[in-house]
PDB file of C-alpha atoms in Angstrom:
ATOM      1  CA  UNK A  23      21.414 135.289 135.223  1.00 42.00           C
ATOM      2  CA  UNK A  24      23.239 138.384 133.162  1.00 48.00           C
ATOM      3  CA  UNK A  25      25.983 136.666 131.283  1.00 50.00           C
ATOM      4  CA  UNK A  26      28.484 139.568 132.417  1.00 56.00           C
ATOM      5  CA  UNK A  27      27.889 138.711 135.905  1.00 54.00           C
ATOM      6  CA  UNK A  28      27.932 134.975 135.028  1.00 48.00           C
ATOM      7  CA  UNK A  29      31.556 135.302 133.905  1.00 50.00           C
ATOM      8  CA  UNK A  30      32.309 137.734 136.927  1.00 51.00           C
ATOM      9  CA  UNK A  31      31.161 134.985 139.295  1.00 54.00           C
ATOM     10  CA  UNK A  32      33.238 132.263 137.392  1.00 58.00           C
ATOM     11  CA  UNK A  33      36.068 134.429 137.787  1.00 75.00           C
ATOM     12  CA  UNK A  34      36.439 134.582 133.897  1.00 84.00           C
ATOM     13  CA  UNK A  35      38.087 137.513 132.017  1.00 90.00           C
ATOM     14  CA  UNK A  36      35.376 139.938 130.455  1.00 90.00           C
ATOM     15  CA  UNK A  37      37.632 140.552 127.686  1.00 93.00           C
ATOM     16  CA  UNK A  38      38.782 137.231 126.694  1.00 92.00           C
ATOM     17  CA  UNK A  39      36.897 134.623 128.696  1.00 89.00           C
ATOM     18  CA  UNK A  40      40.169 133.178 130.286  1.00 87.00           C
ATOM     19  CA  UNK A  41      39.737 131.512 133.783  1.00 82.00           C
ATOM     20  CA  UNK A  42      41.123 132.700 137.170  1.00 73.00           C
ATOM     21  CA  UNK A  43      40.668 136.454 136.214  1.00 72.00           C
ATOM     22  CA  UNK A  44      39.609 137.418 139.944  1.00 70.00           C
ATOM     23  CA  UNK A  45      39.826 141.064 139.193  1.00 76.00           C
ATOM     24  CA  UNK A  46      37.519 141.374 136.232  1.00 84.00           C
ATOM     25  CA  UNK A  47      39.983 140.906 133.542  1.00 90.00           C
ATOM     26  CA  UNK A  48      42.749 138.509 133.135  1.00 90.00           C
ATOM     27  CA  UNK A  49      46.691 139.885 133.411  1.00 89.00           C
ATOM     28  CA  UNK A  50      47.304 139.442 129.990  1.00 92.00           C
ATOM     29  CA  UNK A  51      44.452 141.477 128.873  1.00 94.00           C
ATOM     30  CA  UNK A  52      45.604 144.040 131.501  1.00 92.00           C
ATOM     31  CA  UNK A  53      49.008 144.443 130.378  1.00 92.00           C
ATOM     32  CA  UNK A  54      48.165 144.492 126.674  1.00 95.00           C
ATOM     33  CA  UNK A  55      45.609 147.654 127.150  1.00 96.00           C
ATOM     34  CA  UNK A  56      46.479 150.663 125.138  1.00 96.00           C
ATOM     35  CA  UNK A  57      48.338 153.255 127.029  1.00 93.00           C
ATOM     36  CA  UNK A  58      49.509 156.886 126.136  1.00 89.00           C
ATOM     37  CA  UNK A  59      52.285 157.137 123.673  1.00 86.00           C
ATOM     38  CA  UNK A  60      55.510 158.907 125.168  1.00 86.00           C
ATOM     39  CA  UNK A  61      55.021 161.963 123.703  1.00 89.00           C
ATOM     40  CA  UNK A  62      52.320 164.043 125.134  1.00 92.00           C
ATOM     41  CA  UNK A  63      51.090 167.524 126.011  1.00 93.00           C
ATOM     42  CA  UNK A  64      52.787 168.236 129.756  1.00 90.00           C
ATOM     43  CA  UNK A  65      49.696 170.165 130.585  1.00 94.00           C
ATOM     44  CA  UNK A  66      46.496 168.148 129.280  1.00 94.00           C
ATOM     45  CA  UNK A  67      48.207 164.907 128.208  1.00 93.00           C
ATOM     46  CA  UNK A  68      47.205 165.433 124.581  1.00 93.00           C
ATOM     47  CA  UNK A  69      48.994 163.387 121.880  1.00 91.00           C
ATOM     48  CA  UNK A  70      51.965 165.194 120.478  1.00 91.00           C
ATOM     49  CA  UNK A  71      53.766 164.361 117.006  1.00 87.00           C
ATOM     50  CA  UNK A  72      56.558 161.940 117.527  1.00 82.00           C
ATOM     51  CA  UNK A  73      59.591 163.326 119.399  1.00 79.00           C
ATOM     52  CA  UNK A  74      57.975 166.537 120.320  1.00 85.00           C
ATOM     53  CA  UNK A  75      57.698 167.815 123.845  1.00 86.00           C
ATOM     54  CA  UNK A  76      56.168 170.437 125.778  1.00 91.00           C
ATOM     55  CA  UNK A  77      52.922 172.134 125.366  1.00 94.00           C
ATOM     56  CA  UNK A  78      49.916 171.331 122.562  1.00 93.00           C
ATOM     57  CA  UNK A  79      48.747 173.750 120.329  1.00 92.00           C
ATOM     58  CA  UNK A  80      45.532 174.040 122.414  1.00 92.00           C
ATOM     59  CA  UNK A  81      47.032 174.622 125.813  1.00 94.00           C
ATOM     60  CA  UNK A  82      49.383 177.185 124.257  1.00 95.00           C
ATOM     61  CA  UNK A  83      46.494 179.180 122.991  1.00 94.00           C
ATOM     62  CA  UNK A  84      44.525 178.788 125.739  1.00 92.00           C
ATOM     63  CA  UNK A  85      45.379 176.600 128.897  1.00 93.00           C
ATOM     64  CA  UNK A  86      42.626 174.627 130.556  1.00 95.00           C
ATOM     65  CA  UNK A  87      42.044 175.892 134.293  1.00 96.00           C
ATOM     66  CA  UNK A  88      43.430 172.644 135.519  1.00 97.00           C
ATOM     67  CA  UNK A  89      47.116 172.761 136.454  1.00 96.00           C
ATOM     68  CA  UNK A  90      48.222 169.117 135.079  1.00 94.00           C
ATOM     69  CA  UNK A  91      47.017 165.776 134.141  1.00 95.00           C
ATOM     70  CA  UNK A  92      48.137 162.156 134.622  1.00 94.00           C
ATOM     71  CA  UNK A  93      46.186 159.655 132.321  1.00 94.00           C
ATOM     72  CA  UNK A  94      46.043 156.014 133.061  1.00 93.00           C
ATOM     73  CA  UNK A  95      44.892 154.430 129.473  1.00 96.00           C
ATOM     74  CA  UNK A  96      44.025 155.689 126.019  1.00 95.00           C
ATOM     75  CA  UNK A  97      40.661 155.697 125.014  1.00 96.00           C
ATOM     76  CA  UNK A  98      40.684 152.880 122.518  1.00 96.00           C
ATOM     77  CA  UNK A  99      39.510 149.374 122.159  1.00 96.00           C
ATOM     78  CA  UNK A 100      38.960 147.555 124.616  1.00 97.00           C
ATOM     79  CA  UNK A 101      39.392 150.266 126.973  1.00 97.00           C
ATOM     80  CA  UNK A 102      36.236 151.792 125.380  1.00 97.00           C
ATOM     81  CA  UNK A 103      34.290 148.428 125.991  1.00 96.00           C
ATOM     82  CA  UNK A 104      35.379 148.360 129.817  1.00 96.00           C
ATOM     83  CA  UNK A 105      34.182 152.039 130.534  1.00 96.00           C
ATOM     84  CA  UNK A 106      31.218 151.411 128.499  1.00 94.00           C
ATOM     85  CA  UNK A 107      30.440 148.457 130.262  1.00 94.00           C
ATOM     86  CA  UNK A 108      31.074 150.413 133.613  1.00 92.00           C
ATOM     87  CA  UNK A 109      28.658 153.378 132.848  1.00 89.00           C
ATOM     88  CA  UNK A 110      26.065 152.027 130.844  1.00 88.00           C
ATOM     89  CA  UNK A 111      25.482 148.512 131.942  1.00 83.00           C
ATOM     90  CA  UNK A 112      26.123 148.597 135.733  1.00 79.00           C
ATOM     91  CA  UNK A 113      29.514 146.944 135.336  1.00 88.00           C
ATOM     92  CA  UNK A 114      30.786 147.694 138.784  1.00 91.00           C
ATOM     93  CA  UNK A 115      32.586 144.320 138.823  1.00 89.00           C
ATOM     94  CA  UNK A 116      35.021 146.328 136.712  1.00 92.00           C
ATOM     95  CA  UNK A 117      35.762 148.852 139.638  1.00 94.00           C
ATOM     96  CA  UNK A 118      38.849 147.219 140.950  1.00 92.00           C
ATOM     97  CA  UNK A 119      40.657 146.464 138.068  1.00 92.00           C
ATOM     98  CA  UNK A 120      40.306 149.807 136.578  1.00 94.00           C
ATOM     99  CA  UNK A 121      41.257 151.512 139.985  1.00 95.00           C
ATOM    100  CA  UNK A 122      44.423 149.421 139.835  1.00 93.00           C
ATOM    101  CA  UNK A 123      45.108 150.609 136.569  1.00 92.00           C
ATOM    102  CA  UNK A 124      44.700 154.352 137.628  1.00 92.00           C
ATOM    103  CA  UNK A 125      46.587 153.840 140.742  1.00 93.00           C
ATOM    104  CA  UNK A 126      49.614 152.386 139.096  1.00 87.00           C
ATOM    105  CA  UNK A 127      50.973 155.456 138.083  1.00 79.00           C
ATOM    106  CA  UNK A 128      49.441 157.746 140.819  1.00 87.00           C
ATOM    107  CA  UNK A 129      51.507 155.687 143.456  1.00 77.00           C
ATOM    108  CA  UNK A 130      54.864 157.166 141.971  1.00 76.00           C
ATOM    109  CA  UNK A 131      53.802 160.752 142.122  1.00 78.00           C
ATOM    110  CA  UNK A 132      55.683 162.939 144.418  1.00 77.00           C
ATOM    111  CA  UNK A 133      53.364 165.772 144.265  1.00 86.00           C
ATOM    112  CA  UNK A 134      50.341 164.551 145.635  1.00 92.00           C
ATOM    113  CA  UNK A 135      47.209 166.657 146.402  1.00 96.00           C
ATOM    114  CA  UNK A 136      45.813 167.478 149.941  1.00 97.00           C
ATOM    115  CA  UNK A 137      42.412 166.053 148.904  1.00 98.00           C
ATOM    116  CA  UNK A 138      40.371 164.391 146.212  1.00 98.00           C
ATOM    117  CA  UNK A 139      37.128 165.411 144.424  1.00 98.00           C
ATOM    118  CA  UNK A 140      35.217 162.710 142.306  1.00 97.00           C
ATOM    119  CA  UNK A 141      33.839 164.395 138.964  1.00 96.00           C
ATOM    120  CA  UNK A 142      30.368 165.611 140.006  1.00 94.00           C
ATOM    121  CA  UNK A 143      27.273 163.899 138.364  1.00 91.00           C
ATOM    122  CA  UNK A 144      23.933 165.396 137.659  1.00 85.00           C
ATOM    123  CA  UNK A 145      20.828 164.069 139.493  1.00 84.00           C
ATOM    124  CA  UNK A 146      19.219 162.814 136.262  1.00 84.00           C
ATOM    125  CA  UNK A 147      22.351 160.826 135.510  1.00 84.00           C
ATOM    126  CA  UNK A 148      22.336 159.662 139.091  1.00 86.00           C
ATOM    127  CA  UNK A 149      18.854 158.581 138.632  1.00 84.00           C
ATOM    128  CA  UNK A 150      19.257 156.661 135.436  1.00 84.00           C
ATOM    129  CA  UNK A 151      22.552 154.882 136.393  1.00 86.00           C
ATOM    130  CA  UNK A 152      22.166 154.416 140.276  1.00 89.00           C
ATOM    131  CA  UNK A 153      25.835 155.337 140.811  1.00 92.00           C
ATOM    132  CA  UNK A 154      28.305 157.810 139.945  1.00 94.00           C
ATOM    133  CA  UNK A 155      31.279 155.933 137.894  1.00 95.00           C
ATOM    134  CA  UNK A 156      33.838 158.456 138.865  1.00 96.00           C
ATOM    135  CA  UNK A 157      33.003 158.445 142.660  1.00 96.00           C
ATOM    136  CA  UNK A 158      33.106 154.796 142.390  1.00 96.00           C
ATOM    137  CA  UNK A 159      37.135 155.270 140.865  1.00 97.00           C
ATOM    138  CA  UNK A 160      37.691 158.005 143.467  1.00 98.00           C
ATOM    139  CA  UNK A 161      36.713 156.094 146.634  1.00 97.00           C
ATOM    140  CA  UNK A 162      39.199 153.548 146.622  1.00 97.00           C
ATOM    141  CA  UNK A 163      42.071 155.756 145.213  1.00 96.00           C
ATOM    142  CA  UNK A 164      41.246 158.078 148.124  1.00 97.00           C
ATOM    143  CA  UNK A 165      41.416 155.189 150.638  1.00 96.00           C
ATOM    144  CA  UNK A 166      44.973 153.687 149.184  1.00 94.00           C
ATOM    145  CA  UNK A 167      46.380 157.321 149.455  1.00 94.00           C
ATOM    146  CA  UNK A 168      44.747 158.398 152.726  1.00 95.00           C
ATOM    147  CA  UNK A 169      43.238 161.263 151.412  1.00 96.00           C
ATOM    148  CA  UNK A 170      40.159 163.008 152.145  1.00 97.00           C
ATOM    149  CA  UNK A 171      37.291 162.524 149.560  1.00 98.00           C
ATOM    150  CA  UNK A 172      35.464 165.969 149.132  1.00 95.00           C
ATOM    151  CA  UNK A 173      32.058 166.661 147.624  1.00 91.00           C
ATOM    152  CA  UNK A 174      32.237 170.770 147.533  1.00 89.00           C
ATOM    153  CA  UNK A 175      31.503 171.054 143.981  1.00 93.00           C
ATOM    154  CA  UNK A 176      27.846 170.141 142.531  1.00 90.00           C
ATOM    155  CA  UNK A 177      26.689 169.948 138.814  1.00 89.00           C
ATOM    156  CA  UNK A 178      23.267 172.384 139.178  1.00 80.00           C
ATOM    157  CA  UNK A 179      21.775 171.874 136.127  1.00 68.00           C
ATOM    158  CA  UNK A 180      21.036 168.957 133.787  1.00 61.00           C
ATOM    159  CA  UNK A 181      22.234 169.354 130.224  1.00 53.00           C
ATOM    160  CA  UNK A 182      23.260 167.258 127.156  1.00 52.00           C
ATOM    161  CA  UNK A 183      25.876 164.638 127.661  1.00 54.00           C
ATOM    162  CA  UNK A 184      29.038 165.456 126.539  1.00 45.00           C
ATOM    163  CA  UNK A 185      29.944 162.646 124.988  1.00 49.00           C
ATOM    164  CA  UNK A 186      27.258 163.442 122.594  1.00 50.00           C
ATOM    165  CA  UNK A 187      28.574 167.208 121.789  1.00 46.00           C
ATOM    166  CA  UNK A 188      31.437 168.617 119.566  1.00 51.00           C
ATOM    167  CA  UNK A 189      34.130 170.701 121.038  1.00 51.00           C
ATOM    168  CA  UNK A 190      32.278 174.094 120.790  1.00 54.00           C
ATOM    169  CA  UNK A 191      29.168 172.658 121.911  1.00 56.00           C
ATOM    170  CA  UNK A 192      30.885 170.900 125.041  1.00 49.00           C
ATOM    171  CA  UNK A 193      32.204 174.715 126.052  1.00 50.00           C
ATOM    172  CA  UNK A 194      28.699 176.115 125.719  1.00 50.00           C
ATOM    173  CA  UNK A 195      27.185 173.219 127.475  1.00 52.00           C
ATOM    174  CA  UNK A 196      29.416 173.838 130.608  1.00 57.00           C
ATOM    175  CA  UNK A 197      28.631 177.464 131.094  1.00 58.00           C
ATOM    176  CA  UNK A 198      27.215 177.596 134.918  1.00 65.00           C
ATOM    177  CA  UNK A 199      27.261 174.064 134.975  1.00 80.00           C
ATOM    178  CA  UNK A 200      28.694 173.699 138.324  1.00 89.00           C
ATOM    179  CA  UNK A 201      29.066 175.605 141.520  1.00 88.00           C
ATOM    180  CA  UNK A 202      31.077 175.428 144.656  1.00 88.00           C
ATOM    181  CA  UNK A 203      29.700 175.346 148.150  1.00 83.00           C
ATOM    182  CA  UNK A 204      31.784 177.371 150.501  1.00 84.00           C
ATOM    183  CA  UNK A 205      35.729 177.978 150.785  1.00 91.00           C
ATOM    184  CA  UNK A 206      38.009 175.031 150.559  1.00 94.00           C
ATOM    185  CA  UNK A 207      40.962 174.585 152.816  1.00 94.00           C
ATOM    186  CA  UNK A 208      42.937 173.080 150.593  1.00 96.00           C
ATOM    187  CA  UNK A 209      45.624 174.219 148.399  1.00 97.00           C
ATOM    188  CA  UNK A 210      45.904 171.113 146.203  1.00 98.00           C
ATOM    189  CA  UNK A 211      42.990 169.111 144.921  1.00 98.00           C
ATOM    190  CA  UNK A 212      43.002 166.448 142.240  1.00 98.00           C
ATOM    191  CA  UNK A 213      39.694 165.709 140.136  1.00 98.00           C
ATOM    192  CA  UNK A 214      39.285 162.256 139.342  1.00 98.00           C
ATOM    193  CA  UNK A 215      37.013 161.370 136.614  1.00 97.00           C
ATOM    194  CA  UNK A 216      36.925 158.340 133.983  1.00 97.00           C
ATOM    195  CA  UNK A 217      36.925 159.836 130.267  1.00 96.00           C
ATOM    196  CA  UNK A 218      38.841 162.953 129.270  1.00 96.00           C
ATOM    197  CA  UNK A 219      38.015 164.067 125.591  1.00 92.00           C
ATOM    198  CA  UNK A 220      38.584 167.862 125.336  1.00 90.00           C
ATOM    199  CA  UNK A 221      39.101 168.786 128.824  1.00 92.00           C
ATOM    200  CA  UNK A 222      36.177 171.371 129.054  1.00 90.00           C
ATOM    201  CA  UNK A 223      34.288 169.595 131.886  1.00 92.00           C
ATOM    202  CA  UNK A 224      37.465 169.346 133.886  1.00 95.00           C
ATOM    203  CA  UNK A 225      38.692 172.694 133.394  1.00 95.00           C
ATOM    204  CA  UNK A 226      35.195 174.015 134.361  1.00 93.00           C
ATOM    205  CA  UNK A 227      35.380 172.018 137.807  1.00 96.00           C
ATOM    206  CA  UNK A 228      38.924 173.164 138.209  1.00 96.00           C
ATOM    207  CA  UNK A 229      37.610 176.885 137.512  1.00 95.00           C
ATOM    208  CA  UNK A 230      35.140 176.586 140.524  1.00 95.00           C
ATOM    209  CA  UNK A 231      37.857 174.961 142.693  1.00 96.00           C
ATOM    210  CA  UNK A 232      39.987 177.908 142.261  1.00 96.00           C
ATOM    211  CA  UNK A 233      37.123 180.401 142.738  1.00 94.00           C
ATOM    212  CA  UNK A 234      36.750 178.731 145.996  1.00 94.00           C
ATOM    213  CA  UNK A 235      40.487 178.926 147.154  1.00 96.00           C
ATOM    214  CA  UNK A 236      42.175 176.174 145.764  1.00 97.00           C
ATOM    215  CA  UNK A 237      45.396 176.836 144.077  1.00 97.00           C
ATOM    216  CA  UNK A 238      46.427 174.108 142.093  1.00 98.00           C
ATOM    217  CA  UNK A 239      44.069 171.369 140.514  1.00 98.00           C
ATOM    218  CA  UNK A 240      45.492 168.106 138.982  1.00 97.00           C
ATOM    219  CA  UNK A 241      43.191 166.056 136.936  1.00 97.00           C
ATOM    220  CA  UNK A 242      43.718 162.336 137.217  1.00 97.00           C
ATOM    221  CA  UNK A 243      41.878 160.513 134.551  1.00 97.00           C
ATOM    222  CA  UNK A 244      41.423 156.885 133.811  1.00 97.00           C
ATOM    223  CA  UNK A 245      41.845 157.101 129.895  1.00 97.00           C
ATOM    224  CA  UNK A 246      42.243 159.892 127.474  1.00 96.00           C
ATOM    225  CA  UNK A 247      40.547 159.737 123.840  1.00 94.00           C
ATOM    226  CA  UNK A 248      43.035 159.936 120.814  1.00 91.00           C
ATOM    227  CA  UNK A 249      43.047 163.224 118.528  1.00 80.00           C
ATOM    228  CA  UNK A 250      41.229 161.368 116.193  1.00 65.00           C
ATOM    229  CA  UNK A 251      38.263 160.837 118.050  1.00 46.00           C
TER     230      UNK A 251
END
């Protein structure tokens, strides 16, 4: 039996192997996961120098097409381990605890969207993984918030994985990568994704949503990479 599943079946924490961790990781490890610092960009959640508030340099120069970002965790160890386990090793047993960590801050949000969209995945990624990790996160979030989960944006071309590209290459890689199918009746849509690095992918999807009639797009992201990465 795969060791990861053995640990899950035995209710051991995936990170520290402590017993009685029925959600995949124990409470102690969940509480110790790195969050964003207090100072971050009000638009894209990029970290700011200590004590600063407002917009980061990137958003001042050219703001992304989404209007606001909410981030659950910082993409640092051991968050990197959890998300890579989910994405590349079919670690679906971690979905409940990751959803709880994302939902933790969203439940206090007074400006809720009218619908939720999971970050679209290419057919190639779907065939190789057998699931869309963003959809696995979005489905229970939509259920908890009693919001419709929509799927009207599609990734129309298979491209190199964004994680393997630099900032400029990420932008070029996303040209005409998504398309919307029809008009949307919602004014405010939230897009859920697992990891945000430059925000280029989320911005590309937000642009398509706005072309389809949406006026406000919020990015809900499980983890945001630090600037040094």
